[in-house]
mmCIF file of C-alpha atoms in Angstrom:
data_model
loop_
_atom_site.group_PDB
_atom_site.id
_atom_site.type_symbol
_atom_site.label_atom_id
_atom_site.label_comp_id
_atom_site.label_asym_id
_atom_site.label_seq_id
_atom_site.Cartn_x
_atom_site.Cartn_y
_atom_site.Cartn_z
ATOM 1 C CA MET A 1 14.757 -0.830 3.700
ATOM 2 C CA THR A 2 11.132 -0.813 3.135
ATOM 3 C CA SER A 3 10.058 -2.401 -0.021
ATOM 4 C CA LEU A 4 7.304 -4.481 -1.525
ATOM 5 C CA THR A 5 7.901 -7.304 -3.943
ATOM 6 C CA LEU A 6 5.234 -8.970 -6.240
ATOM 7 C CA THR A 7 5.782 -11.939 -8.630
ATOM 8 C CA ARG A 8 3.566 -13.047 -11.391
ATOM 9 C CA ARG A 9 3.819 -15.532 -14.069
ATOM 10 C CA LEU A 10 2.402 -14.276 -17.302
ATOM 11 C CA LYS A 11 1.455 -16.184 -20.419
ATOM 12 C CA ALA A 12 3.383 -14.037 -22.629
ATOM 13 C CA ARG A 13 7.011 -13.954 -23.925
ATOM 14 C CA PRO A 14 9.248 -11.275 -22.088
ATOM 15 C CA SER A 15 9.319 -8.884 -25.097
ATOM 16 C CA ILE A 16 5.621 -8.507 -25.267
ATOM 17 C CA VAL A 17 5.516 -7.901 -21.359
ATOM 18 C CA PHE A 18 8.355 -5.543 -21.782
ATOM 19 C CA ASP A 19 6.414 -3.622 -24.411
ATOM 20 C CA ALA A 20 3.527 -3.563 -22.321
ATOM 21 C CA LEU A 21 5.393 -1.745 -19.628
ATOM 22 C CA THR A 22 7.187 0.752 -21.791
ATOM 23 C CA THR A 23 4.886 1.775 -24.681
ATOM 24 C CA PRO A 24 2.086 4.524 -24.199
ATOM 25 C CA ALA A 25 -0.445 2.239 -25.765
ATOM 26 C CA GLY A 26 0.639 -0.616 -23.596
ATOM 27 C CA VAL A 27 0.552 1.367 -20.427
ATOM 28 C CA ALA A 28 -2.841 2.931 -21.286
ATOM 29 C CA ALA A 29 -4.278 -0.562 -21.703
ATOM 30 C CA TRP A 30 -3.495 -1.836 -18.088
ATOM 31 C CA TRP A 31 -2.694 0.897 -15.715
ATOM 32 C CA GLY A 32 -5.930 1.831 -14.676
ATOM 33 C CA PRO A 33 -6.757 0.605 -11.115
ATOM 34 C CA ASP A 34 -10.398 0.101 -11.994
ATOM 35 C CA ALA A 35 -12.402 0.684 -15.143
ATOM 36 C CA GLY A 36 -11.403 4.318 -15.220
ATOM 37 C CA PRO A 37 -9.585 5.535 -18.040
ATOM 38 C CA VAL A 38 -5.795 6.291 -18.457
ATOM 39 C CA LEU A 39 -5.838 9.952 -19.317
ATOM 40 C CA LEU A 40 -2.178 10.455 -20.224
ATOM 41 C CA ALA A 41 0.828 8.136 -20.723
ATOM 42 C CA GLU A 42 4.166 10.000 -21.724
ATOM 43 C CA ILE A 43 7.028 7.727 -21.928
ATOM 44 C CA ASP A 44 10.690 8.708 -23.150
ATOM 45 C CA LEU A 45 12.437 5.290 -22.929
ATOM 46 C CA ARG A 46 15.998 6.107 -22.301
ATOM 47 C CA VAL A 47 18.038 6.335 -19.212
ATOM 48 C CA GLY A 48 17.544 9.594 -17.977
ATOM 49 C CA GLY A 49 14.160 9.989 -19.931
ATOM 50 C CA ARG A 50 10.990 10.435 -18.036
ATOM 51 C CA PHE A 51 7.464 8.953 -17.851
ATOM 52 C CA ARG A 52 4.197 10.384 -16.673
ATOM 53 C CA VAL A 53 0.964 8.478 -16.344
ATOM 54 C CA ARG A 54 -2.250 10.076 -15.433
ATOM 55 C CA PHE A 55 -5.617 8.140 -14.758
ATOM 56 C CA ARG A 56 -9.033 8.776 -13.457
ATOM 57 C CA MET A 57 -10.677 6.327 -11.138
ATOM 58 C CA LEU A 58 -14.435 5.510 -11.119
ATOM 59 C CA ASP A 59 -14.894 7.689 -8.124
ATOM 60 C CA GLY A 60 -13.776 10.600 -10.256
ATOM 61 C CA SER A 61 -10.392 10.973 -8.470
ATOM 62 C CA GLU A 62 -7.474 11.589 -10.654
ATOM 63 C CA HIS A 63 -3.804 10.524 -9.826
ATOM 64 C CA GLU A 64 -0.646 11.208 -11.439
ATOM 65 C CA SER A 65 2.727 9.639 -11.086
ATOM 66 C CA SER A 66 6.054 10.227 -12.802
ATOM 67 C CA GLY A 67 9.551 9.403 -12.710
ATOM 68 C CA GLU A 68 12.905 8.986 -14.460
ATOM 69 C CA TYR A 69 14.172 5.718 -16.144
ATOM 70 C CA LEU A 70 17.449 4.452 -14.434
ATOM 71 C CA GLU A 71 18.067 1.293 -16.038
ATOM 72 C CA ILE A 72 16.719 -0.403 -19.260
ATOM 73 C CA VAL A 73 17.644 -3.802 -20.490
ATOM 74 C CA ARG A 74 15.039 -5.025 -23.017
ATOM 75 C CA PRO A 75 13.572 -7.452 -22.276
ATOM 76 C CA GLU A 76 14.939 -8.154 -18.886
ATOM 77 C CA LEU A 77 15.072 -5.257 -16.711
ATOM 78 C CA LEU A 78 13.166 -1.772 -16.116
ATOM 79 C CA ALA A 79 14.072 0.439 -13.253
ATOM 80 C CA MET A 80 12.711 3.893 -12.515
ATOM 81 C CA SER A 81 12.337 6.408 -9.875
ATOM 82 C CA TRP A 82 8.685 6.958 -8.797
ATOM 83 C CA ARG A 83 6.934 9.976 -7.430
ATOM 84 C CA TRP A 84 3.120 10.825 -7.030
ATOM 85 C CA ALA A 85 2.127 14.238 -8.175
ATOM 86 C CA GLY A 86 0.444 16.307 -5.532
ATOM 87 C CA ASN A 87 1.099 15.223 -1.901
ATOM 88 C CA GLU A 88 -0.331 11.839 -1.890
ATOM 89 C CA ASP A 89 3.043 10.406 -1.115
ATOM 90 C CA PRO A 90 5.644 12.989 -0.906
ATOM 91 C CA GLY A 91 9.183 11.926 -1.639
ATOM 92 C CA GLU A 92 10.757 9.615 -4.387
ATOM 93 C CA SER A 93 10.773 5.825 -4.271
ATOM 94 C CA HIS A 94 12.168 3.207 -6.577
ATOM 95 C CA LEU A 95 10.293 0.836 -8.903
ATOM 96 C CA GLU A 96 12.058 -2.117 -10.800
ATOM 97 C CA PHE A 97 10.431 -4.755 -13.048
ATOM 98 C CA ARG A 98 12.408 -7.988 -13.777
ATOM 99 C CA LEU A 99 11.387 -10.221 -16.432
ATOM 100 C CA ARG A 100 12.652 -13.722 -16.720
ATOM 101 C CA PRO A 101 11.678 -16.193 -19.482
ATOM 102 C CA ILE A 102 10.016 -19.337 -18.166
ATOM 103 C CA ALA A 103 8.241 -22.201 -20.002
ATOM 104 C CA GLY A 104 5.145 -20.741 -21.634
ATOM 105 C CA GLY A 105 5.768 -17.289 -20.726
ATOM 106 C CA THR A 106 7.447 -14.763 -18.300
ATOM 107 C CA GLU A 107 8.013 -14.383 -14.705
ATOM 108 C CA LEU A 108 7.733 -10.836 -13.704
ATOM 109 C CA THR A 109 9.083 -9.553 -10.372
ATOM 110 C CA LEU A 110 8.028 -6.095 -9.299
ATOM 111 C CA THR A 111 9.828 -4.382 -6.428
ATOM 112 C CA HIS A 112 8.777 -1.028 -5.166
ATOM 113 C CA SER A 113 11.523 0.053 -2.700
ATOM 114 C CA ARG A 114 12.613 3.084 -0.764
ATOM 115 C CA LEU A 115 9.019 3.999 -0.044
ATOM 116 C CA HIS A 116 8.491 7.236 1.531
ATOM 117 C CA ASP A 117 8.430 7.523 5.352
ATOM 118 C CA GLU A 118 10.886 4.599 5.360
ATOM 119 C CA ASP A 119 12.120 5.175 8.941
ATOM 120 C CA THR A 120 8.611 5.744 10.434
ATOM 121 C CA ARG A 121 7.231 2.809 8.559
ATOM 122 C CA ARG A 122 10.056 0.535 9.661
ATOM 123 C CA SER A 123 9.839 1.437 13.203
ATOM 124 C CA HIS A 124 6.189 0.913 13.116
ATOM 125 C CA GLU A 125 6.334 -2.368 11.328
ATOM 126 C CA GLN A 126 8.967 -3.811 13.715
ATOM 127 C CA GLY A 127 6.746 -2.584 16.569
ATOM 128 C CA TRP A 128 3.588 -4.187 15.174
ATOM 129 C CA SER A 129 3.653 -7.370 17.147
ATOM 130 C CA GLY A 130 1.293 -10.389 17.252
ATOM 131 C CA ALA A 131 -1.078 -8.411 19.231
ATOM 132 C CA LEU A 132 -1.508 -5.943 16.259
ATOM 133 C CA ASP A 133 -1.634 -8.801 13.720
ATOM 134 C CA LYS A 134 -4.782 -9.741 15.602
ATOM 135 C CA LEU A 135 -6.155 -6.392 15.364
ATOM 136 C CA VAL A 136 -5.266 -6.465 11.489
ATOM 137 C CA ARG A 137 -7.444 -9.486 11.135
ATOM 138 C CA HIS A 138 -10.236 -7.938 13.242
ATOM 139 C CA PHE A 139 -10.374 -4.856 11.015
ATOM 140 C CA GLU A 140 -10.022 -6.782 7.874
ATOM 141 C CA GLY A 141 -12.951 -9.045 9.115
ATOM 142 C CA GLY A 142 -16.597 -8.222 9.183
ATOM 143 C CA ARG A 143 -16.692 -5.881 12.150
ATOM 144 C CA ALA A 144 -14.752 -3.199 10.658
ATOM 145 C CA GLY A 145 -16.591 0.195 10.885
ATOM 146 C CA ALA A 146 -19.007 -1.311 13.355
ATOM 147 C CA MET B 1 -11.155 19.239 10.484
ATOM 148 C CA VAL B 2 -8.460 16.956 10.964
ATOM 149 C CA ASN B 3 -7.133 15.802 7.633
ATOM 150 C CA TYR B 4 -6.146 12.299 6.435
ATOM 151 C CA GLN B 5 -2.472 12.695 6.797
ATOM 152 C CA GLU B 6 -2.783 14.161 10.378
ATOM 153 C CA ARG B 7 -5.138 11.264 11.475
ATOM 154 C CA LEU B 8 -2.497 8.884 10.097
ATOM 155 C CA ASN B 9 0.255 10.550 11.924
ATOM 156 C CA ARG B 10 -1.660 10.392 15.241
ATOM 157 C CA THR B 11 -2.727 6.715 14.640
ATOM 158 C CA PHE B 12 0.765 5.722 14.128
ATOM 159 C CA ALA B 13 2.187 7.781 16.852
ATOM 160 C CA ALA B 14 -0.338 6.100 19.078
ATOM 161 C CA LEU B 15 0.612 2.558 17.830
ATOM 162 C CA VAL B 16 4.367 3.093 18.344
ATOM 163 C CA ASP B 17 4.085 2.415 22.164
ATOM 164 C CA PRO B 18 3.799 -1.271 23.074
ATOM 165 C CA THR B 19 1.643 -0.734 26.277
ATOM 166 C CA ARG B 20 -0.972 1.375 24.012
ATOM 167 C CA ARG B 21 -0.811 -1.549 21.408
ATOM 168 C CA ALA B 22 -1.511 -4.149 24.228
ATOM 169 C CA ILE B 23 -4.324 -2.015 25.563
ATOM 170 C CA LEU B 24 -5.835 -1.938 21.834
ATOM 171 C CA ALA B 25 -5.336 -5.761 21.687
ATOM 172 C CA ARG B 26 -7.122 -6.527 24.888
ATOM 173 C CA LEU B 27 -10.056 -4.290 23.935
ATOM 174 C CA GLU B 28 -10.218 -6.098 20.765
ATOM 175 C CA ARG B 29 -10.558 -9.480 22.685
ATOM 176 C CA GLU B 30 -12.889 -8.198 25.458
ATOM 177 C CA ASP B 31 -14.931 -5.531 23.806
ATOM 178 C CA GLU B 32 -14.819 -3.198 26.904
ATOM 179 C CA ALA B 33 -12.955 -2.908 30.036
ATOM 180 C CA SER B 34 -12.944 -0.485 32.787
ATOM 181 C CA VAL B 35 -9.739 1.861 33.177
ATOM 182 C CA SER B 36 -8.745 -0.142 36.344
ATOM 183 C CA GLU B 37 -9.199 -3.386 34.638
ATOM 184 C CA LEU B 38 -6.890 -2.133 31.794
ATOM 185 C CA ALA B 39 -4.359 -0.882 34.474
ATOM 186 C CA GLU B 40 -3.927 -4.253 36.267
ATOM 187 C CA PRO B 41 -1.659 -6.214 33.688
ATOM 188 C CA PHE B 42 0.780 -3.391 33.591
ATOM 189 C CA ALA B 43 3.708 -2.724 35.996
ATOM 190 C CA ILE B 44 2.857 1.044 35.804
ATOM 191 C CA LYS B 45 0.928 3.435 37.910
ATOM 192 C CA LEU B 46 -2.805 4.319 37.005
ATOM 193 C CA PRO B 47 -1.767 7.789 35.971
ATOM 194 C CA ALA B 48 0.586 6.492 33.440
ATOM 195 C CA VAL B 49 -2.315 4.328 31.957
ATOM 196 C CA MET B 50 -4.548 7.322 31.962
ATOM 197 C CA LYS B 51 -2.001 9.104 29.801
ATOM 198 C CA HIS B 52 -1.871 6.300 27.436
ATOM 199 C CA LEU B 53 -5.612 6.169 27.214
ATOM 200 C CA ASP B 54 -5.455 10.018 26.543
ATOM 201 C CA VAL B 55 -3.253 9.462 23.608
ATOM 202 C CA LEU B 56 -5.560 6.635 22.169
ATOM 203 C CA ASP B 57 -8.462 8.702 22.703
ATOM 204 C CA GLU B 58 -7.132 11.817 20.856
ATOM 205 C CA ALA B 59 -6.040 9.294 18.072
ATOM 206 C CA GLY B 60 -9.639 8.261 17.802
ATOM 207 C CA LEU B 61 -8.775 4.600 18.675
ATOM 208 C CA ILE B 62 -10.948 4.282 21.730
ATOM 209 C CA THR B 63 -13.924 5.882 23.275
ATOM 210 C CA ARG B 64 -14.462 6.456 26.930
ATOM 211 C CA SER B 65 -17.799 6.467 28.815
ATOM 212 C CA LYS B 66 -18.548 7.163 32.447
ATOM 213 C CA GLN B 67 -20.925 5.541 34.402
ATOM 214 C CA GLY B 68 -20.970 6.660 38.173
ATOM 215 C CA ARG B 69 -17.311 6.173 38.918
ATOM 216 C CA VAL B 70 -16.440 3.522 36.399
ATOM 217 C CA VAL B 71 -14.975 4.549 33.078
ATOM 218 C CA THR B 72 -15.629 2.053 30.466
ATOM 219 C CA VAL B 73 -13.132 1.935 27.450
ATOM 220 C CA ARG B 74 -13.980 0.465 24.005
ATOM 221 C CA LEU B 75 -12.161 0.133 20.904
ATOM 222 C CA SER B 76 -12.990 2.445 17.884
ATOM 223 C CA PRO B 77 -11.913 0.931 14.657
ATOM 224 C CA ARG B 78 -12.018 3.559 11.892
ATOM 225 C CA PRO B 79 -8.586 4.979 12.311
ATOM 226 C CA MET B 80 -6.990 1.586 12.636
ATOM 227 C CA LYS B 81 -8.692 0.667 9.298
ATOM 228 C CA GLU B 82 -7.357 3.739 7.714
ATOM 229 C CA ALA B 83 -3.765 2.962 8.948
ATOM 230 C CA MET B 84 -4.191 -0.597 7.568
ATOM 231 C CA ASP B 85 -5.254 0.804 4.204
ATOM 232 C CA TRP B 86 -2.209 3.048 4.200
ATOM 233 C CA LEU B 87 0.135 0.202 4.818
ATOM 234 C CA HIS B 88 -1.279 -1.860 2.111
ATOM 235 C CA ARG B 89 -1.817 0.606 -0.446
ATOM 236 C CA TYR B 90 1.212 0.026 -2.666
ATOM 237 C CA GLU B 91 0.559 -3.703 -2.529
ATOM 238 C CA ARG B 92 -3.277 -3.201 -3.465
ATOM 239 C CA PHE B 93 -2.213 -0.655 -6.270
ATOM 240 C CA TRP B 94 0.260 -2.933 -7.829
ATOM 241 C CA THR B 95 -1.942 -6.059 -7.356
ATOM 242 C CA GLU B 96 -4.681 -4.597 -9.250
ATOM 243 C CA ARG B 97 -2.540 -3.317 -12.012
ATOM 244 C CA LEU B 98 -0.627 -6.479 -12.536
ATOM 245 C CA ASP B 99 -4.010 -8.347 -12.861
ATOM 246 C CA ARG B 100 -4.678 -6.147 -16.010
ATOM 247 C CA LEU B 101 -1.372 -6.280 -17.130
ATOM 248 C CA ALA B 102 -1.447 -10.137 -17.283
ATOM 249 C CA ALA B 103 -4.793 -9.972 -19.328
ATOM 250 C CA PHE B 104 -3.238 -7.483 -21.819
ATOM 251 C CA VAL B 105 -0.008 -9.265 -22.440
ATOM 252 C CA GLU B 106 -1.782 -12.613 -22.786
ATOM 253 C CA ARG B 107 -4.132 -11.001 -25.397
ATOM 254 C CA GLU B 108 -0.990 -9.504 -27.175
ATOM 255 C CA GLU B 109 0.757 -12.885 -27.000
ATOM 256 C CA ARG B 110 -2.248 -14.610 -28.753
ATOM 257 C CA LYS B 111 -2.107 -11.915 -31.488
ATOM 258 C CA ALA B 112 1.627 -12.427 -32.131
ATOM 259 C CA ARG B 113 1.063 -16.293 -32.312
ATOM 260 C CA LYS B 114 -1.567 -15.947 -34.833
ATOM 261 C CA LYS B 115 0.529 -13.637 -37.096
ATOM 262 C CA GLU B 116 3.564 -16.132 -36.754
ATOM 263 C CA LYS B 117 1.645 -19.255 -37.757
ATOM 264 C CA PRO B 118 0.344 -18.723 -41.319
ATOM 265 C CA ARG B 119 3.854 -18.063 -42.577
#
């Protein structure tokens, strides 16, 4: 299964983090990838309810994602399906936020799984050997685009 | 014009083969090589190597130039860069957002503490 996991320690209690993930005002405050605005944040926070978020980036492009809430345990767990509008990434994936209280705040673990093109991506990833890792470093280094 | 998705398809299809990846890795090390030099390390015939080079060429991953009878092959980085960006896109997407989420909730936490204290 192809997935992505990121963990962050946040200096805020879990209930505050949970509200930032699940209220339109909260989402609007942090969702934008750059200084571009969040244009729309619709949230129907109940299992089976849907969310829809649309934002504009500084390059002028607009992107929208939506999904259905699958599991809600405030302030510990939020799970939803995820899909981009348009054909940016056809197919549905799975997004999960887990919040754990720690001293001075919250440990947040984000898991984005069932990413589209899983089989293709898995086979490519397995095939991407050490040789390719070198290429990756090469292309991430200064000579990219040369 | 070939669109972004088609270019990605071609790049990944080209990269799925270990011989082709080995060719790319070598070109990354050596900047350029002739077709016969590239064929040397592989236990396959020259025509098979030529076929692999055709696939890499169609994916835009290499360029070939001919001088006399020698064909020189070079790496062409752009499609690979796009493929890397694609593989990393969710990671980048969420990393950027979580940075902003952290800033936001820490502000909210400070506000909440201020409210609690005076009571």
